[in-house]
Coordinates of C-alpha atoms and ligand atoms in Angstrom, one line a residue:
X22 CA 14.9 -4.0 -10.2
X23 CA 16.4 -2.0 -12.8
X24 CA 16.4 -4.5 -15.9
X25 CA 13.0 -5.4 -17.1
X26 CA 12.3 -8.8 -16.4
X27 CA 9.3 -10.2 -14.1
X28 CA 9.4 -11.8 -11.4
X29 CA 7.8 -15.5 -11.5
X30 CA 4.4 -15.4 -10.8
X31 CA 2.4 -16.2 -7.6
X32 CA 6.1 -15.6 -5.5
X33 CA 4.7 -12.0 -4.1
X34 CA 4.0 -12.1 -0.6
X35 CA 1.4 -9.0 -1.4
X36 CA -0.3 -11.2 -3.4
X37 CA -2.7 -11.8 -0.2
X38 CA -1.8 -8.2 1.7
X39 CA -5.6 -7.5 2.5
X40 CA -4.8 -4.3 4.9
X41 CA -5.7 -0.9 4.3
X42 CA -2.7 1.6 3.3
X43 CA -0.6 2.6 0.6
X44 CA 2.0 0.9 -2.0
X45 CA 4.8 2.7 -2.7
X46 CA 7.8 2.4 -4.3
X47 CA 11.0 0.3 -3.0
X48 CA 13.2 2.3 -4.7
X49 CA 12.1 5.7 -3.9
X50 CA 8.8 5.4 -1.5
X51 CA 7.0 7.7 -4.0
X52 CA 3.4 6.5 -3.5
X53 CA 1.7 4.6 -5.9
X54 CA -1.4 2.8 -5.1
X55 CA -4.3 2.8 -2.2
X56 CA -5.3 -0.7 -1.1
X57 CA -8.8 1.1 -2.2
X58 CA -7.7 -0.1 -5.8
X59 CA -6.1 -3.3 -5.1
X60 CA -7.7 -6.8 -6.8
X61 CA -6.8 -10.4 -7.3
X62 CA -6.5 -10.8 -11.1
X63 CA -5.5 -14.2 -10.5
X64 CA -2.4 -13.9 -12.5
X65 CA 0.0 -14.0 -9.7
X66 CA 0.8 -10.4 -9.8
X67 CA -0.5 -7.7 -7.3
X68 CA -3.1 -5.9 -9.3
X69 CA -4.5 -2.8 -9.3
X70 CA -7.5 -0.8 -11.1
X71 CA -5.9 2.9 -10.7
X72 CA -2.9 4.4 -9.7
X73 CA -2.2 7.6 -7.5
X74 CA -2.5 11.2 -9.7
X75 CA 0.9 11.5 -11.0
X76 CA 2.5 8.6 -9.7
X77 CA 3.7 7.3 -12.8
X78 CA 4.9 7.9 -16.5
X79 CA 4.1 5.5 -19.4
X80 CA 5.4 4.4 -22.3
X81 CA 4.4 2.3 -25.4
X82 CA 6.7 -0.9 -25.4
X83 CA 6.8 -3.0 -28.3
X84 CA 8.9 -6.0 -26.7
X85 CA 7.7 -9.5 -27.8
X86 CA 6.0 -8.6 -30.9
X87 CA 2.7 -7.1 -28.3
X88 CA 2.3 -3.4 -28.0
X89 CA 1.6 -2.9 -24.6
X90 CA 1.7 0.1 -22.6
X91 CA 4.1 -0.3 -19.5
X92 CA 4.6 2.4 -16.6
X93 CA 7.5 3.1 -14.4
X94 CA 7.6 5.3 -11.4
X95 CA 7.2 9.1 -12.6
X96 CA 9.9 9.9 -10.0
X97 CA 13.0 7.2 -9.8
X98 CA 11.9 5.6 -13.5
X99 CA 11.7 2.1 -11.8
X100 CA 9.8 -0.3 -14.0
X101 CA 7.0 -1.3 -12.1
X102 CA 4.8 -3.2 -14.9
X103 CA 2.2 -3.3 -17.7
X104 CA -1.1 -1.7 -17.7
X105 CA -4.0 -3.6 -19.4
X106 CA -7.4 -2.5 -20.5
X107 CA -9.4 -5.3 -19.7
X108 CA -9.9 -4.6 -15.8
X109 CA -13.0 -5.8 -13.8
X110 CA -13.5 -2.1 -12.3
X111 CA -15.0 1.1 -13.5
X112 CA -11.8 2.3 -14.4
X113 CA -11.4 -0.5 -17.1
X114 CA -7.8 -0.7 -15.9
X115 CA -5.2 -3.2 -14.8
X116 CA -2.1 -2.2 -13.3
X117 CA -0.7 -5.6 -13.0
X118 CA 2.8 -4.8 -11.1
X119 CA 6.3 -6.4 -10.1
X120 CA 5.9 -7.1 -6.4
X121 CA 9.5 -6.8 -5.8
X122 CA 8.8 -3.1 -6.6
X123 CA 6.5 -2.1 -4.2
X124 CA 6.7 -2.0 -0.6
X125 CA 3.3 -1.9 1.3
X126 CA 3.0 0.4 4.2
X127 CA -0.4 -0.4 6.8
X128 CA -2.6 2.2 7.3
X129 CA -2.1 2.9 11.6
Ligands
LIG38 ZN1 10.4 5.2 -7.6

């Protein structure tokens, strides 16, 4: 979790979590995401349009010749993915995040 690689696509098993509840993180259960904001991008990684107030930091990351802005988890620094501008939503946003970094807890 702590390097920076991806995981392959399409292997998330929240890829088709349709509950209602929140995403946190598996490192440190801060919480990250509402289900509220939770869309099938059809890349093969969970997708969001908006994160939680304050739930993460980003950075500008220059890797593989893109500039791209990636975010990690504004309490552990876990890299949890990139964040894209071309999102469906009103926000304009896509969170598009390593599934092995979140851990989905149903609303009760
Ligand atoms: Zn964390």
């Amino acid at each position: 979790m702590f390097n920076e690689g991806t995981e392959r696509p399409f292997t998330s098993e929240l890829l088709t979590e349709k509950r209602k509840g929140f995403y946190h993180c598996a490192n440190c259960g801060n919480k990250l995401f509402s289900s509220e904001a939770k869309f099938d991008s059809g890349t093969g990684w969970p997708s969001f349009s908006e994160a939680l107030p304050g739930a993460f930091k980003t950075k500008v990351d220059y890797s593989f010749g893109m500039k791209r802005i990636e975010y990690h988890c504004a309490k552990c620094g876990v890299h949890h993915g990139h964040v894209f501008d071309d999102g469906p939503s009103s926000t304009g946003k896509r969170f598009c995040n390593n599934g092995l970094c979140l851990l989905f807890i149903p609303e009760t």
